[in-house]
Amino acid sequence: MSSSRFRGIPSVHELIDHPALKGLVDRVSHHVVVRGVRDFLADFREELSTRAESLSVPYPGELAERIAHWITKEQGVRLRPVVNATGVLLHTGLGRAPLSESAIDAIRQVAANYSALEVDIESGDRGRRIADVERLFQELTGAESVALTNNCAAATLLALSSLAAGRKVVVSRGELIEIGGSYRLPEIMAAGGAQLLEVGTTNKTRLSDYARACEDGPAAILKVHTSNYRIVGFSECPSLKDLVPLARRHRIPLIHDIGSGAMLNLAPFGLPDEPQVPESLRDGADLVLCSGDKLLGGPQCGIAAGTKELVRKLVAHPLMRAFRVDKLTIAALHATLLEYRDPAKAIEKIPVLSLLGTSTQNLRNRAERLAPQIAASPEVQEAVVEEGEAAVGGGTTPARGIPTCCVVIRAARRSVDELARLLRTGHPSVFGRVQKDRLWLDLRAVFPRQDQDLVAAFDHFTDSGTETRGLGNQGS
Ligand SMILES: *Cc1c(COP(=O)(O)O)cnc(C)c1O
């Protein structure tokens, strides 16, 4: 094998100086890129020695581009930013709620330093790690006490394990929810060691059904917000308020799993049926369970808020230690909750709420600016502006229903699915939705600062030519 051909391969140093890889160093890290270049060159040398004559060493600039492409694709960093043009605001696959600036700052502060996480600053003694969050929650929602877990599923499991293990819990048959595959209420119930006491039917549950079940000596009543479906038509189910006297009479806790954790009335945003944490507590729930990264707009976590007595039982359970959240989550949640002190500000500062509150006219103006720019791409046969319906998602609010505006694209040179794939895998990475043979870029969950990314996404893969010009299997 002619080692002279190896000599044509530029050094790692030389390659990293080329713009494609330099840009990647800025985006990813020096270490990752160097390792990627080394791995690629090792494979390349191997290929040169086995496939000899059919391969030649490309020019350094081209090689650098191929390597950059390979690193981003094959070593694909999953946790890289994507533009969410799916029209699903809380897309679980895309990480649900983006955080507010203040939450990001709080994470940075806490991450870079030691913090008085479990120390009482006055006395220097051991303190509670979530004391500040709890105080804010008391102020904002009226809850006496709070426990934080990694997600709402954990909060539910913790509540059932600590309040109802070995005993029955009353749930309406109309509220036996499944949230995205792995969260199914009957299974969580079983995992918590509680026995499901189903009452009523799928479409009709009456107060008398609950009352009869309560004669059976259950440990609690669990009311669940059917966050991703609705039972309409010939249907009824008692409200939380209706259940309060019954729970009080039997001296059992009334637990309300509200899911999305809205802190404000979101009816003005087109979400009239979304239960709110303060309202649920005011209406008489003894314990409210919700997620932090849905409509609350904070970090992923579960929140169990309610009476001192119940929260004390949750916190005392061994699972609490397994489920407890880290300092970064506490910092981000605290900063997010602080925004709610001024609801008008919260609507501006908390990304989920500001996206939800953007007027359709604003979306339309932006779509109309973007459509001709996108249409200029050779990949695009036609790009038009159409209104549509976006969704909250993340197991929140059923069906679509939030008015939105989209740039709707007909692909020119390949199938619409292939176009959608190229946009997802490109830089910037854009997720749209394919519907009726066209690609819909929905602006509802796109930040205005990302508008030009939508255009750049088309430039990117057009500029770098076809996706398959890499080396053998190294390319696409
Ligand atoms: C989303 C949801 C859950 C699960 O919350 P995670 O934070 O994803 O664990 C539980 N209950 C309801 C009603 C929900 O909407």
Coordinates of C-alpha atoms and ligand atoms in Angstrom, one line a residue:
M1 CA 0.0 0.0 0.0
S2 CA 1.5 3.3 -1.0
S3 CA 2.0 5.3 2.2
S4 CA 2.6 8.3 0.0
R5 CA -1.1 8.5 -0.4
F6 CA -1.5 8.8 3.4
R7 CA 0.9 11.7 3.2
G8 CA -1.7 13.6 1.3
I9 CA -4.0 13.6 4.4
P10 CA -3.8 16.9 6.2
S11 CA -3.0 17.0 9.9
V12 CA -5.7 17.3 12.6
H13 CA -4.4 20.8 13.3
E14 CA -4.6 21.9 9.7
L15 CA -8.1 20.5 9.3
I16 CA -9.5 22.2 12.4
D17 CA -8.4 25.5 11.0
H18 CA -10.9 25.2 8.1
P19 CA -14.1 27.2 8.5
A20 CA -16.5 24.2 8.6
L21 CA -14.7 22.6 11.5
K22 CA -13.9 25.9 13.2
G23 CA -17.6 26.7 13.2
L24 CA -18.3 23.3 14.8
V25 CA -15.7 23.9 17.5
D26 CA -17.6 27.0 18.5
R27 CA -20.9 25.2 18.4
V28 CA -19.9 21.9 20.1
S29 CA -16.5 21.9 21.7
H30 CA -12.8 21.6 20.8
H31 CA -12.5 18.2 22.4
V32 CA -15.4 16.7 20.6
V33 CA -14.3 18.0 17.2
V34 CA -10.7 16.8 17.6
R35 CA -11.9 13.4 18.7
G36 CA -14.3 13.3 15.7
V37 CA -11.5 14.3 13.3
R38 CA -9.2 11.6 14.6
D39 CA -11.9 9.0 14.4
F40 CA -12.8 10.0 10.9
L41 CA -9.2 10.0 9.7
A42 CA -8.6 6.6 11.3
D43 CA -11.5 5.2 9.3
F44 CA -10.4 7.0 6.2
R45 CA -6.8 5.6 6.4
E46 CA -8.3 2.2 6.9
E47 CA -10.5 2.6 3.8
L48 CA -7.6 4.0 1.8
S49 CA -5.5 0.9 2.6
T50 CA -8.3 -1.5 1.8
R51 CA -10.1 0.2 -1.1
A52 CA -6.9 1.6 -2.4
E53 CA -7.3 2.7 -6.0
S54 CA -10.9 3.8 -6.1
L55 CA -10.3 6.4 -3.4
S56 CA -8.4 9.6 -3.5
V57 CA -7.7 12.1 -0.8
P58 CA -9.9 15.2 -1.2
Y59 CA -8.6 18.7 -0.9
P60 CA -8.3 19.8 2.8
G61 CA -11.2 22.2 2.6
E62 CA -13.5 19.5 1.2
L63 CA -12.3 17.0 3.7
A64 CA -12.9 19.4 6.5
E65 CA -16.5 19.9 5.3
R66 CA -17.1 16.2 5.1
I67 CA -15.7 15.6 8.5
A68 CA -17.8 18.4 10.0
H69 CA -20.8 16.9 8.4
W70 CA -20.0 13.5 9.7
I71 CA -19.4 14.7 13.2
T72 CA -22.8 16.5 13.3
K73 CA -24.6 13.6 11.8
E74 CA -23.0 10.4 13.0
Q75 CA -22.0 11.7 16.4
G76 CA -25.3 13.5 16.3
V77 CA -25.6 15.7 19.4
R78 CA -29.2 15.1 20.4
L79 CA -29.3 17.9 22.8
R80 CA -28.7 20.5 20.2
P81 CA -31.1 23.3 19.7
V82 CA -33.9 22.8 17.2
V83 CA -36.5 25.1 15.8
N84 CA -39.9 23.8 16.8
A85 CA -42.2 24.5 13.8
T86 CA -44.4 21.6 14.6
G87 CA -47.2 23.7 16.0
V88 CA -47.0 21.7 19.3
L89 CA -46.0 24.1 22.0
L90 CA -45.1 21.6 24.7
H91 CA -43.6 18.9 22.5
T92 CA -42.4 16.1 24.8
G93 CA -40.0 14.9 22.1
L94 CA -38.5 18.4 21.8
G95 CA -38.1 18.9 25.5
R96 CA -41.4 20.6 26.4
A97 CA -41.1 24.1 27.9
P98 CA -38.1 26.4 27.0
L99 CA -36.9 28.3 30.1
S100 CA -37.1 32.0 30.8
E101 CA -34.0 34.1 30.8
S102 CA -34.2 34.5 34.6
A103 CA -34.4 30.7 35.0
I104 CA -31.4 30.2 32.7
D105 CA -29.4 32.8 34.7
A106 CA -30.4 31.1 37.9
I107 CA -29.1 27.8 36.6
R108 CA -25.8 29.3 35.5
Q109 CA -25.3 30.9 38.9
V110 CA -26.0 27.8 40.9
A111 CA -24.1 25.5 38.5
A112 CA -20.9 27.6 38.7
N113 CA -20.8 28.0 42.4
Y114 CA -21.5 26.3 45.7
S115 CA -24.9 27.3 47.1
A116 CA -26.6 27.1 50.5
L117 CA -28.7 24.3 49.1
E118 CA -29.4 22.5 52.4
V119 CA -28.0 25.0 54.8
D120 CA -29.9 27.6 56.8
I121 CA -27.9 30.7 56.2
E122 CA -28.7 32.3 59.5
S123 CA -27.9 29.5 61.8
G124 CA -25.5 27.5 59.6
D125 CA -27.5 24.4 60.4
R126 CA -29.0 21.9 58.0
G127 CA -32.0 23.4 56.2
R128 CA -34.6 22.2 53.7
R129 CA -33.4 22.3 50.1
I130 CA -36.7 23.7 48.7
A131 CA -37.5 26.2 51.5
D132 CA -37.4 29.2 49.1
V133 CA -39.6 27.5 46.4
E134 CA -42.0 26.5 49.1
R135 CA -42.3 30.1 50.4
L136 CA -43.0 31.3 46.9
F137 CA -45.5 28.6 46.3
Q138 CA -47.3 29.5 49.5
E139 CA -47.5 33.1 48.4
L140 CA -48.6 32.4 44.9
T141 CA -51.0 29.4 45.4
G142 CA -52.0 29.3 49.0
A143 CA -50.4 25.8 49.4
E144 CA -49.2 25.2 52.9
S145 CA -46.4 23.0 51.9
V146 CA -44.7 21.6 48.7
A147 CA -42.7 18.5 47.7
L148 CA -40.7 18.5 44.5
T149 CA -39.9 15.4 42.4
N150 CA -38.4 14.7 39.0
N151 CA -41.7 14.8 37.2
C152 CA -45.4 14.6 37.8
A153 CA -45.4 10.8 37.4
A154 CA -43.0 10.6 40.3
A155 CA -45.2 13.0 42.3
T156 CA -48.2 10.7 41.7
L157 CA -46.3 7.6 42.6
L158 CA -44.9 9.2 45.7
A159 CA -48.4 10.4 46.8
L160 CA -49.9 7.0 46.3
S161 CA -47.1 5.2 48.0
S162 CA -47.1 7.4 51.0
L163 CA -50.8 8.0 51.4
A164 CA -52.5 4.9 50.1
A165 CA -50.1 1.8 49.9
G166 CA -52.1 -1.3 50.6
R167 CA -55.4 0.6 50.4
K168 CA -57.9 1.7 47.9
V169 CA -58.1 4.9 45.9
V170 CA -61.3 6.1 44.3
V171 CA -61.0 7.2 40.6
S172 CA -63.7 7.8 38.0
R173 CA -63.6 5.4 35.0
G174 CA -63.7 8.5 32.8
E175 CA -60.4 9.7 34.2
L176 CA -58.1 6.6 33.9
I177 CA -55.6 8.4 31.7
E178 CA -52.7 7.4 29.7
I179 CA -50.1 10.1 29.0
G180 CA -47.8 9.1 26.3
G181 CA -47.4 5.3 26.6
S182 CA -45.4 4.7 29.8
Y183 CA -47.7 6.8 32.0
R184 CA -50.9 4.9 32.6
L185 CA -52.8 5.6 35.7
P186 CA -53.8 2.0 36.6
E187 CA -50.1 1.0 36.3
I188 CA -48.9 3.9 38.4
M189 CA -51.5 3.0 41.0
A190 CA -50.2 -0.6 41.0
A191 CA -46.6 0.5 41.2
G192 CA -47.6 2.7 44.2
G193 CA -49.1 -0.4 45.9
A194 CA -52.5 1.2 45.9
Q195 CA -55.7 -0.5 44.7
L196 CA -57.7 1.2 42.1
L197 CA -61.4 1.6 43.1
E198 CA -63.0 2.5 39.8
V199 CA -66.4 4.3 39.9
G200 CA -69.0 5.2 37.3
T201 CA -68.6 4.5 33.6
T202 CA -66.5 6.0 30.9
N203 CA -68.9 8.8 30.1
K204 CA -70.9 9.2 33.3
T205 CA -69.8 9.3 36.9
R206 CA -72.1 10.7 39.5
L207 CA -71.5 12.0 43.0
S208 CA -73.5 9.0 44.3
D209 CA -71.0 6.7 42.6
Y210 CA -68.2 8.3 44.6
A211 CA -70.3 8.3 47.8
R212 CA -70.9 4.5 47.5
A213 CA -67.2 3.8 46.9
C214 CA -66.4 5.9 50.0
E215 CA -68.3 3.4 52.1
D216 CA -65.6 0.9 51.2
G217 CA -63.0 2.7 53.4
P218 CA -60.7 4.1 50.7
A219 CA -57.5 5.9 51.5
A220 CA -58.1 8.8 49.2
I221 CA -60.1 10.2 46.3
L222 CA -58.1 11.0 43.2
K223 CA -59.5 13.4 40.6
V224 CA -57.5 13.5 37.4
H225 CA -57.6 16.2 34.8
T226 CA -58.2 14.4 31.4
S227 CA -55.5 16.5 29.9
N228 CA -55.2 14.9 26.5
Y229 CA -58.8 13.9 25.7
R230 CA -62.3 15.0 26.4
I231 CA -65.4 13.0 27.0
V232 CA -68.2 15.0 25.3
G233 CA -71.9 14.4 24.5
F234 CA -73.9 12.3 27.0
S235 CA -71.5 12.7 29.8
E236 CA -71.1 14.0 33.4
C237 CA -68.6 13.9 36.2
P238 CA -68.6 15.7 39.5
S239 CA -66.3 18.7 39.7
L240 CA -63.5 18.9 42.3
K241 CA -65.7 21.2 44.4
D242 CA -68.5 18.7 44.4
L243 CA -66.2 16.1 45.9
V244 CA -64.9 18.2 48.8
P245 CA -67.8 17.6 51.2
L246 CA -67.6 13.8 50.6
A247 CA -63.8 13.7 51.2
R248 CA -64.2 15.8 54.4
R249 CA -67.0 13.6 55.7
H250 CA -64.9 10.5 55.3
R251 CA -61.8 12.3 56.5
I252 CA -59.8 11.2 53.5
P253 CA -57.5 13.3 51.3
L254 CA -58.8 14.7 48.0
I255 CA -55.9 14.5 45.5
H256 CA -56.1 16.5 42.3
D257 CA -53.7 15.5 39.4
I258 CA -54.0 18.6 37.2
G259 CA -51.1 17.7 34.9
S260 CA -50.1 21.0 33.3
G261 CA -49.6 23.2 36.4
A262 CA -51.1 26.4 35.0
M263 CA -50.6 29.2 37.5
L264 CA -52.8 31.7 35.7
N265 CA -56.2 31.7 34.0
L266 CA -55.4 30.8 30.4
A267 CA -58.9 31.3 29.0
P268 CA -57.7 34.5 27.3
F269 CA -55.2 32.3 25.5
G270 CA -57.8 30.0 24.2
L271 CA -57.5 27.4 27.0
P272 CA -60.7 27.8 28.9
D273 CA -60.6 24.3 30.6
E274 CA -57.1 24.3 32.0
P275 CA -57.2 23.8 35.8
Q276 CA -54.9 26.1 37.7
V277 CA -52.9 25.3 40.8
P278 CA -54.2 28.2 43.0
E279 CA -57.8 27.6 41.9
S280 CA -57.6 23.9 42.7
L281 CA -56.3 24.5 46.2
R282 CA -58.9 27.2 46.8
D283 CA -61.6 24.8 45.6
G284 CA -60.6 22.4 48.2
A285 CA -58.0 19.9 46.9
D286 CA -55.9 18.7 49.8
L287 CA -53.0 17.8 47.5
V288 CA -52.4 19.1 43.9
L289 CA -50.1 17.3 41.6
C290 CA -48.6 18.8 38.5
S291 CA -45.6 19.1 36.1
G292 CA -43.2 22.0 36.1
D293 CA -42.4 21.9 32.4
K294 CA -45.8 22.1 31.0
L295 CA -48.0 25.3 31.2
L296 CA -46.1 26.5 34.3
G297 CA -43.3 27.0 31.9
G298 CA -40.4 25.9 34.1
P299 CA -37.9 23.0 34.4
Q300 CA -38.9 19.4 34.3
C301 CA -40.1 18.4 37.7
G302 CA -43.2 17.2 39.6
I303 CA -44.9 19.4 42.2
A304 CA -47.0 18.1 45.0
A305 CA -48.6 21.1 46.8
G306 CA -51.1 20.9 49.6
T307 CA -51.6 20.6 53.3
K308 CA -48.6 20.4 55.7
E309 CA -49.8 17.1 57.1
L310 CA -50.0 15.4 53.7
V311 CA -46.8 16.8 52.3
R312 CA -45.0 15.8 55.5
K313 CA -46.1 12.2 54.8
L314 CA -44.8 12.4 51.2
V315 CA -41.5 13.8 52.3
A316 CA -41.0 11.1 55.0
H317 CA -41.4 8.3 52.4
P318 CA -38.1 6.6 51.3
L319 CA -39.0 7.2 47.7
M320 CA -38.7 10.9 48.3
R321 CA -34.9 10.6 48.4
A322 CA -35.0 8.7 45.1
F323 CA -37.2 11.3 43.4
R324 CA -35.8 14.5 44.8
V325 CA -34.8 17.2 42.3
D326 CA -31.3 18.6 41.9
K327 CA -30.2 22.2 42.7
L328 CA -30.4 23.3 39.0
T329 CA -34.0 22.4 38.9
I330 CA -34.8 24.1 42.1
A331 CA -33.0 27.3 40.9
A332 CA -34.9 27.3 37.6
L333 CA -38.2 26.6 39.2
H334 CA -37.7 29.3 41.8
A335 CA -36.8 31.9 39.1
T336 CA -39.8 30.9 37.0
L337 CA -42.1 31.2 40.0
L338 CA -40.7 34.6 40.8
E339 CA -42.0 35.9 37.4
Y340 CA -45.6 35.0 38.5
R341 CA -45.5 37.6 41.2
D342 CA -46.4 40.0 38.4
P343 CA -48.7 38.1 36.0
A344 CA -48.5 40.7 33.3
K345 CA -44.7 40.2 33.3
A346 CA -45.0 36.4 33.5
I347 CA -46.9 36.4 30.3
E348 CA -44.0 38.2 28.6
K349 CA -41.1 36.6 30.3
I350 CA -42.1 32.9 30.4
P351 CA -41.5 31.6 26.9
V352 CA -44.5 29.2 26.8
L353 CA -46.8 31.9 27.8
S354 CA -45.4 34.5 25.4
L355 CA -45.6 32.0 22.5
L356 CA -49.2 31.2 23.5
G357 CA -50.0 34.9 23.8
T358 CA -48.6 35.9 20.4
S359 CA -51.3 37.3 18.2
T360 CA -52.2 35.5 15.0
Q361 CA -51.7 38.7 13.2
N362 CA -48.1 38.8 14.4
L363 CA -47.6 35.2 13.1
R364 CA -49.2 36.1 9.8
N365 CA -47.0 39.1 9.3
R366 CA -43.9 37.0 9.9
A367 CA -45.2 34.1 7.7
E368 CA -45.7 36.5 4.9
R369 CA -42.2 37.8 5.2
L370 CA -40.7 34.3 5.3
A371 CA -42.7 32.6 2.6
P372 CA -41.0 34.4 -0.4
Q373 CA -37.6 33.9 1.2
I374 CA -38.2 30.2 1.6
A375 CA -39.8 30.0 -1.9
A376 CA -36.5 31.2 -3.3
S377 CA -34.8 27.9 -2.4
P378 CA -34.4 25.5 -5.3
E379 CA -35.8 22.8 -2.9
V380 CA -39.1 24.6 -2.8
Q381 CA -41.7 24.5 -5.5
E382 CA -44.1 26.7 -3.7
A383 CA -44.4 28.3 -0.3
V384 CA -47.7 29.9 0.8
V385 CA -49.1 31.3 4.0
E386 CA -52.0 29.4 5.6
E387 CA -53.8 29.6 8.8
G388 CA -54.2 26.5 10.9
E389 CA -54.6 25.1 14.4
A390 CA -51.7 24.6 16.8
A391 CA -51.8 22.5 19.9
V392 CA -50.5 22.8 23.4
G393 CA -49.3 19.2 23.6
G394 CA -47.2 17.5 26.2
G395 CA -50.3 15.7 27.5
T396 CA -52.1 19.1 27.8
T397 CA -55.4 20.0 26.2
P398 CA -56.8 17.7 23.7
A399 CA -56.8 18.2 20.0
R400 CA -55.5 21.3 18.2
G401 CA -57.4 24.5 18.7
I402 CA -55.0 27.4 19.1
P403 CA -55.2 29.6 16.0
T404 CA -51.9 29.8 14.2
C405 CA -50.2 30.7 10.9
C406 CA -47.9 28.5 8.9
V407 CA -45.6 28.6 5.9
V408 CA -46.8 25.7 3.8
I409 CA -44.3 24.2 1.4
R410 CA -44.5 22.0 -1.6
A411 CA -41.1 20.2 -2.2
A412 CA -39.4 20.7 -5.6
R413 CA -36.8 18.1 -6.0
R414 CA -37.6 15.3 -3.6
S415 CA -40.4 13.9 -1.6
V416 CA -41.9 16.0 1.2
D417 CA -40.8 13.4 3.8
E418 CA -37.2 13.6 2.5
L419 CA -37.3 17.4 2.7
A420 CA -38.6 17.2 6.2
R421 CA -35.8 14.8 7.1
L422 CA -33.2 17.1 5.7
L423 CA -34.5 20.0 7.6
R424 CA -34.5 18.0 10.8
T425 CA -30.9 16.8 10.4
G426 CA -29.5 20.1 9.1
H427 CA -28.1 23.1 10.9
P428 CA -30.1 24.8 12.1
S429 CA -32.3 21.9 12.7
V430 CA -36.0 22.5 11.9
F431 CA -38.9 20.3 12.9
G432 CA -42.1 20.9 10.9
R433 CA -45.1 18.7 10.2
V434 CA -45.9 16.8 7.1
Q435 CA -49.6 16.9 6.2
K436 CA -51.4 16.2 3.0
D437 CA -48.1 16.0 1.0
R438 CA -46.9 19.4 2.1
L439 CA -44.6 20.5 4.8
W440 CA -46.1 22.9 7.4
L441 CA -43.8 25.2 9.2
D442 CA -46.1 26.4 12.0
L443 CA -44.9 29.7 13.6
R444 CA -46.8 29.3 16.9
A445 CA -43.8 27.8 18.8
V446 CA -41.1 29.6 16.8
F447 CA -39.5 32.5 18.5
P448 CA -39.2 35.6 16.3
R449 CA -35.4 35.4 16.8
Q450 CA -35.5 32.1 15.0
D451 CA -37.4 33.3 11.9
Q452 CA -34.3 33.6 9.9
D453 CA -33.2 30.1 10.9
L454 CA -36.2 28.8 9.0
V455 CA -34.8 30.4 5.9
A456 CA -31.2 29.4 6.7
A457 CA -32.2 25.8 7.1
F458 CA -33.0 25.7 3.4
D459 CA -29.8 27.4 2.4
H460 CA -27.8 25.0 4.4
F461 CA -28.3 21.8 2.6
T462 CA -28.7 23.5 -0.8
D463 CA -25.2 25.1 -0.3
S464 CA -23.4 22.0 0.7
G465 CA -24.8 20.2 -2.3
T466 CA -26.1 16.7 -2.2
E467 CA -26.0 14.8 1.0
T468 CA -24.4 11.7 -0.4
R469 CA -21.1 13.0 -1.7
G470 CA -19.2 11.7 1.4
L471 CA -16.8 8.8 1.4
G472 CA -18.6 5.5 0.9
N473 CA -20.6 5.0 4.1
Q474 CA -19.3 8.0 5.8
G475 CA -21.6 10.4 3.9
S476 CA -25.2 10.4 4.5
Ligands
LIG1 C1 -48.5 15.2 31.8 C2 -49.4 14.6 32.9 C3 -48.8 13.7 33.8 C4 -47.4 13.2 33.7 O1 -46.5 14.3 34.0 P1 -45.0 14.1 33.8 O2 -44.4 15.4 34.3 O3 -44.8 14.0 32.3 O4 -44.5 12.9 34.5 C5 -49.6 13.2 34.8 N1 -50.9 13.6 34.9 C6 -51.5 14.4 34.0 C7 -53.0 14.8 34.1 C8 -50.7 15.0 33.0 O5 -51.3 15.8 32.1

